[in-house]
PDB file of C-alpha atoms in Angstrom:
ATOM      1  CA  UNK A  15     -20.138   8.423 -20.739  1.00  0.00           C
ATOM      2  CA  UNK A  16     -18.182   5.003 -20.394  1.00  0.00           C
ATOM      3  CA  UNK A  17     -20.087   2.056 -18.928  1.00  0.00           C
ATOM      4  CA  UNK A  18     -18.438  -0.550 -16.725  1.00  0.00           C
ATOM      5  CA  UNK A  19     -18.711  -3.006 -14.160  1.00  0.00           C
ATOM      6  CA  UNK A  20     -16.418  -3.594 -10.935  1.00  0.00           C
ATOM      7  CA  UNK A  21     -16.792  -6.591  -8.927  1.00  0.00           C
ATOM      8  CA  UNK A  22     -16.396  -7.336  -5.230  1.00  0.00           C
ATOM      9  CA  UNK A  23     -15.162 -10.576  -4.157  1.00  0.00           C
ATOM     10  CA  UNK A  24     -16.253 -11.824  -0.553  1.00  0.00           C
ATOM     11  CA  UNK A  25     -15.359 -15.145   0.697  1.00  0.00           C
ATOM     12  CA  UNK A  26     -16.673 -17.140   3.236  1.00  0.00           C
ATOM     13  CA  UNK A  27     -13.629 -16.150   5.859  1.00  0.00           C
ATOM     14  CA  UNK A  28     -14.020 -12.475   5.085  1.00  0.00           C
ATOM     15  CA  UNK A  29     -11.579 -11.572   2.387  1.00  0.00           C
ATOM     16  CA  UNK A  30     -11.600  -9.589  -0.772  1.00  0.00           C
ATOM     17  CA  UNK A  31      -9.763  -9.405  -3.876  1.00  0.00           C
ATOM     18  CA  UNK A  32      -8.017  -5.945  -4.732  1.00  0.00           C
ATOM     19  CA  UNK A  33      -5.251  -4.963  -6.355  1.00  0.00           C
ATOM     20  CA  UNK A  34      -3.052  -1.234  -7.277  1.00  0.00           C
ATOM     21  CA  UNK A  35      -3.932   0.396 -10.195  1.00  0.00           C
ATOM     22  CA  UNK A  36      -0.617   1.233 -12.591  1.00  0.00           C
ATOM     23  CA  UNK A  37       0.758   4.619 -11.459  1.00  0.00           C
ATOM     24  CA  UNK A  38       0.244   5.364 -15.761  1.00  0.00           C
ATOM     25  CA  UNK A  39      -3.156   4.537 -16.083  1.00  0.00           C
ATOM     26  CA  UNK A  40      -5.765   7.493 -17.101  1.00  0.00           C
ATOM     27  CA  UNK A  41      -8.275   7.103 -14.651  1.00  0.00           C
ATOM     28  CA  UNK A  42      -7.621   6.576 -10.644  1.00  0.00           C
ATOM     29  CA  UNK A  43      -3.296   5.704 -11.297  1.00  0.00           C
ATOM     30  CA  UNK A  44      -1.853   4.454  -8.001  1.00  0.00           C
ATOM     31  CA  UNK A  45      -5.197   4.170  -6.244  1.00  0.00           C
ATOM     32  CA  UNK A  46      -5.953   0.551  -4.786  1.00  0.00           C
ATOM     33  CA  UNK A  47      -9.447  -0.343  -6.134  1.00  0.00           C
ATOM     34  CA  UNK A  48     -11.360  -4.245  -7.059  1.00  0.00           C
ATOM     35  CA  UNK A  49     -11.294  -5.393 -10.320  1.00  0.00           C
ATOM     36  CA  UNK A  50     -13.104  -3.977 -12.575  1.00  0.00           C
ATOM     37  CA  UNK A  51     -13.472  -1.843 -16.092  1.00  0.00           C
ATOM     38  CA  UNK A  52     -15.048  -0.885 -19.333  1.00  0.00           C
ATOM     39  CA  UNK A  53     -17.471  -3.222 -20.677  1.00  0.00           C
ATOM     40  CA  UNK A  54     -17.271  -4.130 -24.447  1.00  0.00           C
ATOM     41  CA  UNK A  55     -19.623  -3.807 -27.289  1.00  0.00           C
ATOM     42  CA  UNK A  56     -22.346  -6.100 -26.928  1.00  0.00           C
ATOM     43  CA  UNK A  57     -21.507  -7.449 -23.263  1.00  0.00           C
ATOM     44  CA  UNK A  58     -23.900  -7.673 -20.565  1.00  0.00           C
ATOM     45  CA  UNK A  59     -22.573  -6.098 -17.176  1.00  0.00           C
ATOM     46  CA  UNK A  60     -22.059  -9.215 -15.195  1.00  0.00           C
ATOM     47  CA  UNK A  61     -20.064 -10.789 -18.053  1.00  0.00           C
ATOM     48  CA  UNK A  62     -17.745  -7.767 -18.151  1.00  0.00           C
ATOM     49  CA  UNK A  63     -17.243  -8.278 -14.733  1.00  0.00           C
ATOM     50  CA  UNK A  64     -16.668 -11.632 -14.820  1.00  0.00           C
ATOM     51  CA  UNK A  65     -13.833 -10.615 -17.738  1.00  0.00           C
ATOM     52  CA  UNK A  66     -12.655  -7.890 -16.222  1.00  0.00           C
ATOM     53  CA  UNK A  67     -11.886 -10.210 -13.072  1.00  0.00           C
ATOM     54  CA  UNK A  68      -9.986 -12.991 -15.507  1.00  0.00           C
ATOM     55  CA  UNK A  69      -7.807 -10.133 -17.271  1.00  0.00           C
ATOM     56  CA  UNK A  70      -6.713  -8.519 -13.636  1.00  0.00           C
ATOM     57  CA  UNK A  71      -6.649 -11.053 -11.300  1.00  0.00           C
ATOM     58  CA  UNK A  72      -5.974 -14.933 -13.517  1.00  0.00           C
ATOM     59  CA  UNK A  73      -9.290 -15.611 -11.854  1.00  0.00           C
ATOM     60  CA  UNK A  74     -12.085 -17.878 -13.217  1.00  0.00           C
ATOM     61  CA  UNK A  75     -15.330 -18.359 -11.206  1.00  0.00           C
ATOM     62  CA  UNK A  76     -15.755 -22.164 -10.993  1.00  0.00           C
ATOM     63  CA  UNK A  77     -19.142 -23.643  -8.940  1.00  0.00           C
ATOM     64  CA  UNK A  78     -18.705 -21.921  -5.448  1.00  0.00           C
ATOM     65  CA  UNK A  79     -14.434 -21.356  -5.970  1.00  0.00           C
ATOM     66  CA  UNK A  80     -12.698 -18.671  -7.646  1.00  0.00           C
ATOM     67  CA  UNK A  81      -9.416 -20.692  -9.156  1.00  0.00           C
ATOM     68  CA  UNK A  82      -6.447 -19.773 -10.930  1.00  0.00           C
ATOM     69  CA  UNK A  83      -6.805 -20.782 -14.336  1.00  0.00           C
ATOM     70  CA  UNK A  84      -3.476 -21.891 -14.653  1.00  0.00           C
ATOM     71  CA  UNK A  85      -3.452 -20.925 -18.445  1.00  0.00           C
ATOM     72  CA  UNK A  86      -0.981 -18.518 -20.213  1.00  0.00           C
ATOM     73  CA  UNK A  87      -2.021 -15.299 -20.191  1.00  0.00           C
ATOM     74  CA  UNK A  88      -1.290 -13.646 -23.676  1.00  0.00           C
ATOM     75  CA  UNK A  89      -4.926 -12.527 -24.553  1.00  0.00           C
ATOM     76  CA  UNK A  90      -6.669 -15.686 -24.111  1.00  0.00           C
ATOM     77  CA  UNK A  91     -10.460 -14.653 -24.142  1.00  0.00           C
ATOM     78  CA  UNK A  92     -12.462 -15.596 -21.098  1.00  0.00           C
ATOM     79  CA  UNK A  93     -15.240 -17.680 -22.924  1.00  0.00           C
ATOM     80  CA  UNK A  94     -12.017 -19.757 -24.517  1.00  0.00           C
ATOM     81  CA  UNK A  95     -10.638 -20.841 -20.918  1.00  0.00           C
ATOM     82  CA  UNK A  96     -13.458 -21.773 -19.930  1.00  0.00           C
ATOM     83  CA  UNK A  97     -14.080 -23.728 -22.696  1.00  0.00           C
ATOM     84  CA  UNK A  98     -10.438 -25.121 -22.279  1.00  0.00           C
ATOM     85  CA  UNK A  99     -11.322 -25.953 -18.624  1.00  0.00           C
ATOM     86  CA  UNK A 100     -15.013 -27.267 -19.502  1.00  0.00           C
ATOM     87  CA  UNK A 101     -16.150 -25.009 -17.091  1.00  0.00           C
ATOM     88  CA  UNK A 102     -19.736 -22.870 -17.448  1.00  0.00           C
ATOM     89  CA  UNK A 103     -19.474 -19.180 -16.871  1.00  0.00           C
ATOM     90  CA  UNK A 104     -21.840 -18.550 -14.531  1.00  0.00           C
ATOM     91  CA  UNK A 105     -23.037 -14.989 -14.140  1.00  0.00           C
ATOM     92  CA  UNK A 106     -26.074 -15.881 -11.778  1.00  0.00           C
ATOM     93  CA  UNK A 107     -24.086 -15.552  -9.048  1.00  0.00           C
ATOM     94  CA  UNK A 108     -23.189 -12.102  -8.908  1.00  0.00           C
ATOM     95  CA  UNK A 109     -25.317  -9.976  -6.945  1.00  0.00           C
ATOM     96  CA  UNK A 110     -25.872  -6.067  -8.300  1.00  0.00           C
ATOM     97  CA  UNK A 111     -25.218  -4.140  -5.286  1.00  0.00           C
ATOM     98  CA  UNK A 112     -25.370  -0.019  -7.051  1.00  0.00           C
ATOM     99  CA  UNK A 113     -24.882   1.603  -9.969  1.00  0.00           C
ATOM    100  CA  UNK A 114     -21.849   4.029  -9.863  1.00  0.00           C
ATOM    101  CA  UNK A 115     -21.892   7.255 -11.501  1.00  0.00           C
ATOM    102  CA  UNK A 116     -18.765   9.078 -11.616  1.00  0.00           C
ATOM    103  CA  UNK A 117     -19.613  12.463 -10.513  1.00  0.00           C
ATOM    104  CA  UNK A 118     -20.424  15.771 -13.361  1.00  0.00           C
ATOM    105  CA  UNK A 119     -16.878  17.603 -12.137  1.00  0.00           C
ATOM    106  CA  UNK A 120     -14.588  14.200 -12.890  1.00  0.00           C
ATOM    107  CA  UNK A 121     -13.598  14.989 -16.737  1.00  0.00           C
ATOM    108  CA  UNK A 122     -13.466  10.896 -17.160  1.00  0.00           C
ATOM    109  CA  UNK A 123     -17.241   9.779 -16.252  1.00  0.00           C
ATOM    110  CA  UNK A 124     -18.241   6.170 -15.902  1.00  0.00           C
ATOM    111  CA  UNK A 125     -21.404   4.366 -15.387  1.00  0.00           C
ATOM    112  CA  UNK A 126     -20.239   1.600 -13.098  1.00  0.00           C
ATOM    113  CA  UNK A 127     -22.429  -1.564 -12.673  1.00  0.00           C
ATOM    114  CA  UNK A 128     -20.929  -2.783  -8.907  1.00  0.00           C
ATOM    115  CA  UNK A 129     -21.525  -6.810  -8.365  1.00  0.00           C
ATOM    116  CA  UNK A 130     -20.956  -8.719  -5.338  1.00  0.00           C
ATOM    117  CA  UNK A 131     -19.689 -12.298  -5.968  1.00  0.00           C
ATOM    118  CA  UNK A 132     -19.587 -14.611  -2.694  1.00  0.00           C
ATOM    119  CA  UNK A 133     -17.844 -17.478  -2.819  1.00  0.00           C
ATOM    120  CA  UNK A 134     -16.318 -20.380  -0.577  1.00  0.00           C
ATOM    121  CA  UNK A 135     -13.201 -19.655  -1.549  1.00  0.00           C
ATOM    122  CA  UNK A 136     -10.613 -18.054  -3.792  1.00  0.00           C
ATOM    123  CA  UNK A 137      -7.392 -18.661  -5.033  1.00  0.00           C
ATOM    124  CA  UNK A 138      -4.417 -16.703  -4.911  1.00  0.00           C
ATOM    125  CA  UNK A 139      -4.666 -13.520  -7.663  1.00  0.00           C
ATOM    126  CA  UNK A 140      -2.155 -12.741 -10.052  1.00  0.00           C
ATOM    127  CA  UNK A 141      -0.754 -10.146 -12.164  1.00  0.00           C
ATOM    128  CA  UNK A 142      -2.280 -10.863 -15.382  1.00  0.00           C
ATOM    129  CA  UNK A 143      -2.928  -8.706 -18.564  1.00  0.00           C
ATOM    130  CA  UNK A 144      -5.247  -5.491 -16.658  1.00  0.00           C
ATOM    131  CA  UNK A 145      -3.879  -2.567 -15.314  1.00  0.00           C
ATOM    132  CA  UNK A 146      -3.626  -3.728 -11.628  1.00  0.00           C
ATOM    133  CA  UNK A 147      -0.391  -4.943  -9.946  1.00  0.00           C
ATOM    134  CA  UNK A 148       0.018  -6.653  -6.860  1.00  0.00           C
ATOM    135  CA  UNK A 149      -3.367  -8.043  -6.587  1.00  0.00           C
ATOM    136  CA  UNK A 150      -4.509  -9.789  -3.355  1.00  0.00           C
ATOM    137  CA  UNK A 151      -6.871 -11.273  -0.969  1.00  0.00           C
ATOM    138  CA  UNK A 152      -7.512  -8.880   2.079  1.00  0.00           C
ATOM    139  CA  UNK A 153      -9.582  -8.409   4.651  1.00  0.00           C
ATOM    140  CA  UNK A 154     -11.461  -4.921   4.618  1.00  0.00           C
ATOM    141  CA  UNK A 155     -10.262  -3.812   8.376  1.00  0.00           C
ATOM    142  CA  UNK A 156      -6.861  -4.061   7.119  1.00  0.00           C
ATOM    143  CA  UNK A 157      -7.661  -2.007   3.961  1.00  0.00           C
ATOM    144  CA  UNK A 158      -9.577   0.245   5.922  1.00  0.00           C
ATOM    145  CA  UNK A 159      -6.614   0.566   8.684  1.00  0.00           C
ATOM    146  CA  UNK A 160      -4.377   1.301   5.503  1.00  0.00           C
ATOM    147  CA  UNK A 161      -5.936   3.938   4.147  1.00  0.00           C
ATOM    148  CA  UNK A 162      -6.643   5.705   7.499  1.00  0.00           C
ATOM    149  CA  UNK A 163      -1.985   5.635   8.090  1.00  0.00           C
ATOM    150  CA  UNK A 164      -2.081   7.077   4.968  1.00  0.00           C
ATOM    151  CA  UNK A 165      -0.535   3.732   3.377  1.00  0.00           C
ATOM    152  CA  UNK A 166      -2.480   3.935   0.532  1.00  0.00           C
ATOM    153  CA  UNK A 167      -5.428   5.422  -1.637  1.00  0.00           C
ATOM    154  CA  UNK A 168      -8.895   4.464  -1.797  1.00  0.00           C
ATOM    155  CA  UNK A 169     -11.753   5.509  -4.495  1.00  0.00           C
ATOM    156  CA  UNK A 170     -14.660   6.458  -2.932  1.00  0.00           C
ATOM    157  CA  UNK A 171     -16.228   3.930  -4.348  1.00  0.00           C
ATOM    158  CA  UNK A 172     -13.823   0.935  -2.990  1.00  0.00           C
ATOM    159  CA  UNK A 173     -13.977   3.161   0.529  1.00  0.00           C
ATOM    160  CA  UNK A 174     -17.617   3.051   0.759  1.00  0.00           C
ATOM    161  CA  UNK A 175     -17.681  -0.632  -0.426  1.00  0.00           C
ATOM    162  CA  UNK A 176     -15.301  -1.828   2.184  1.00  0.00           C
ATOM    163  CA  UNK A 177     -17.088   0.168   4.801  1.00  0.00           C
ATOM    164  CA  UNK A 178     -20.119  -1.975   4.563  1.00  0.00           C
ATOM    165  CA  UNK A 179     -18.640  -4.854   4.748  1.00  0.00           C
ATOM    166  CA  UNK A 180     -17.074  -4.008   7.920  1.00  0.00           C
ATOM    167  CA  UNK A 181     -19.883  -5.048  10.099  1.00  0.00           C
ATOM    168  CA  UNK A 182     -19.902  -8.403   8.195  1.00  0.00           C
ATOM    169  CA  UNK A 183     -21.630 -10.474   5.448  1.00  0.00           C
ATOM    170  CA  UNK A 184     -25.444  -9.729   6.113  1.00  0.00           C
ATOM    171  CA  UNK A 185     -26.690  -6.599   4.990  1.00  0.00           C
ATOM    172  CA  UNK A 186     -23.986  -5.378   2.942  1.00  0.00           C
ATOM    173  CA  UNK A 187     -25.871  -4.949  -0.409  1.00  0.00           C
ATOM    174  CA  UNK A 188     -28.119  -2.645   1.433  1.00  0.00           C
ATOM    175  CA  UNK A 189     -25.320  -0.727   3.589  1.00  0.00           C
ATOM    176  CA  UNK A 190     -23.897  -0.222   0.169  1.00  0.00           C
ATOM    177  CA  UNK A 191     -26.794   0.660  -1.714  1.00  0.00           C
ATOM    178  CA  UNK A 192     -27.564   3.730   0.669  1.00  0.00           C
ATOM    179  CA  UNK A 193     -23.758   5.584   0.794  1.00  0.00           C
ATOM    180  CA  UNK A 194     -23.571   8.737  -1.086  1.00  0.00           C
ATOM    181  CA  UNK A 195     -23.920   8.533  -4.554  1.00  0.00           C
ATOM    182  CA  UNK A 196     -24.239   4.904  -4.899  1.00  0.00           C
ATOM    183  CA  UNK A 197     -27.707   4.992  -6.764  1.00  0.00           C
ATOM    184  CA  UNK A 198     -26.346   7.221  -9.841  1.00  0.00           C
ATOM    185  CA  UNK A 199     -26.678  10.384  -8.248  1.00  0.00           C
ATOM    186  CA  UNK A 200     -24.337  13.161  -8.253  1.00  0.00           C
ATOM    187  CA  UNK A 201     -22.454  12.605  -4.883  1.00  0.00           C
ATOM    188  CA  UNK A 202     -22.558  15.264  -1.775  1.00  0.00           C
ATOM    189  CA  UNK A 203     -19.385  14.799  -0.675  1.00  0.00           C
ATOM    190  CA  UNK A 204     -16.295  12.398  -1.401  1.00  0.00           C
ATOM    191  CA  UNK A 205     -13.330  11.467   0.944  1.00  0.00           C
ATOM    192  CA  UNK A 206     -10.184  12.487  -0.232  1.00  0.00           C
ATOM    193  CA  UNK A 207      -7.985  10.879   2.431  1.00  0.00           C
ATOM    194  CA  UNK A 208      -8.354  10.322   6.150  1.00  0.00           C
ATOM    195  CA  UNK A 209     -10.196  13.416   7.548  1.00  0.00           C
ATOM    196  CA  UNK A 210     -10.290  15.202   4.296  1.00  0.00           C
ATOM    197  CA  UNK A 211     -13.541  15.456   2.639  1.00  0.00           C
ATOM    198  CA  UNK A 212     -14.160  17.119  -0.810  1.00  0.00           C
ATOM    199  CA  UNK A 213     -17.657  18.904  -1.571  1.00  0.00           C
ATOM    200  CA  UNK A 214     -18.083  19.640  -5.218  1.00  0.00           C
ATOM    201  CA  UNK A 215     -20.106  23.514  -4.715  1.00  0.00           C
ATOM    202  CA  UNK A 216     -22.199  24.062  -8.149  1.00  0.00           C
ATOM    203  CA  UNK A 217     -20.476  27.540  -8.727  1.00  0.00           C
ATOM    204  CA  UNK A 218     -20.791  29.774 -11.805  1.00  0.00           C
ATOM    205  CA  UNK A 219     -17.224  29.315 -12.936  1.00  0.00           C
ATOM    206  CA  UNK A 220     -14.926  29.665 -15.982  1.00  0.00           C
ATOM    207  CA  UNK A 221     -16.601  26.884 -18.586  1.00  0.00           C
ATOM    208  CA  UNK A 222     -16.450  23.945 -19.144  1.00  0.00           C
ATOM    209  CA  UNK A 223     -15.841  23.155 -15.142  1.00  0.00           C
ATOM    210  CA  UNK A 224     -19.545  23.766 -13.268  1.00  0.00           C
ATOM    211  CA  UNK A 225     -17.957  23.531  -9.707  1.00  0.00           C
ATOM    212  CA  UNK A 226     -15.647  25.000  -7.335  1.00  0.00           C
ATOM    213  CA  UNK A 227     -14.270  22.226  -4.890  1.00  0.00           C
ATOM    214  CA  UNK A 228     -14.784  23.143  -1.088  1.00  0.00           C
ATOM    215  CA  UNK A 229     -12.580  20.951   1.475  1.00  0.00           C
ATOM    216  CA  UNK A 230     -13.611  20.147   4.978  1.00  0.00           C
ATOM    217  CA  UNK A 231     -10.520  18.973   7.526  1.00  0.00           C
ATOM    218  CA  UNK A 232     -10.781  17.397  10.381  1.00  0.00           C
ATOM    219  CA  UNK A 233     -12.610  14.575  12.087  1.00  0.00           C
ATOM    220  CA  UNK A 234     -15.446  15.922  14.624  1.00  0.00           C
ATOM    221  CA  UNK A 235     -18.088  18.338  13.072  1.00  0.00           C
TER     222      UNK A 235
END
């Protein structure tokens, strides 16, 4: 099992940072998703985040503003721009919203801390030194309305994420704290694409695989 940490970037006009994961990478290629990934040996959650948001995005959280660093990026370690910059990293602000198990029938299983980080406001992201290109600031109706023409692909994770935000910025930790699956558990269901839903069925198949995947289509029960 590989631990990580994603974080989800709110500001105070309603947009997110996201970005498209390389088409080549070996876990969730193509899919739009927020920054995120594994954490290193010896690094709390929130830090990782915090990193994992510098490497994607050329993103530094500084007071209540997420800025563009502005430095080179050819492997500069996040503790050394801040440093550079004489700015404190400040993991206090990040709020744990779940913890993300990747479900038993995935054959590449993470345990995803998930952190909401509000801030005032954010800079412009950038294609730095992660696996995501074209990172950007969105709202989450317009990643929402993407997804549902088909335009592109969501996680169920980032789905479920950007569904509780929908209805705005109170109440999302605990919107997102109650979806399917968001507490560790093995999830029920997952959406595969507009009006697609997978259901993993515990089956007594061929080993190693423990489940036979049932599809429901269509949008009314």
């Amino acid at each position: 099992m590989n631990h990580a940490a994603l974080i989800i970037v709110l500001t105070a006009d309603g947009k997110t940072v996201v970005g498209r994961r390389r088409k080549d990478a070996s876990f969730l290629g193509g899919y739009t998703v927020f920054p995120g990934g594994s954490i290193h040996e010896g690094e709390s959650t929130m830090l990782g985040a915090l990193r994992e948001l510098w490497e994607e995005t050329g993103l530094i959280l500084d007071g209540d503003r997420l800025r563009d660093a502005t430095l080179a990026h050819d492997g500069t370690s996040l503790e050394a721009v801040h440093h550079t910059l004489g700015v404190p990293i400040d993991t206090t602000r990040l709020e744990l919203l779940a913890r993300w198990v990747t479900p038993t029938f995935s054959p590449i299983r993470f345990d995803t801390a998930c952190f909401l980080l509000r801030v005032a406001s954010c800079d412009s992201p950038r294609v730095a030194q992660g696996e995501l290109e074209s990172p950007a600031l969105a709202r989450p109706i317009d990643l929402v309305e993407a997804w549902r023409r088909f335009d592109l692909w969501l996680a169920p994770p980032t789905w479920l994420a950007l569904e509780a935000m929908l209805p705005g910025p109170t109440g999302i930790a605990e919107r997102f704290a109650a979806a399917d699956g968001a507490q560790g558990q093995d999830v029920r269901y997952f959406s595969c694409t507009p009006g697609v839903r997978g259901v993993p069925l515990v089956t007594p198949t061929l080993p190693p695989a423990l489940h036979t995947n049932c599809y429901l289509v269509g949008h009314r029960r």
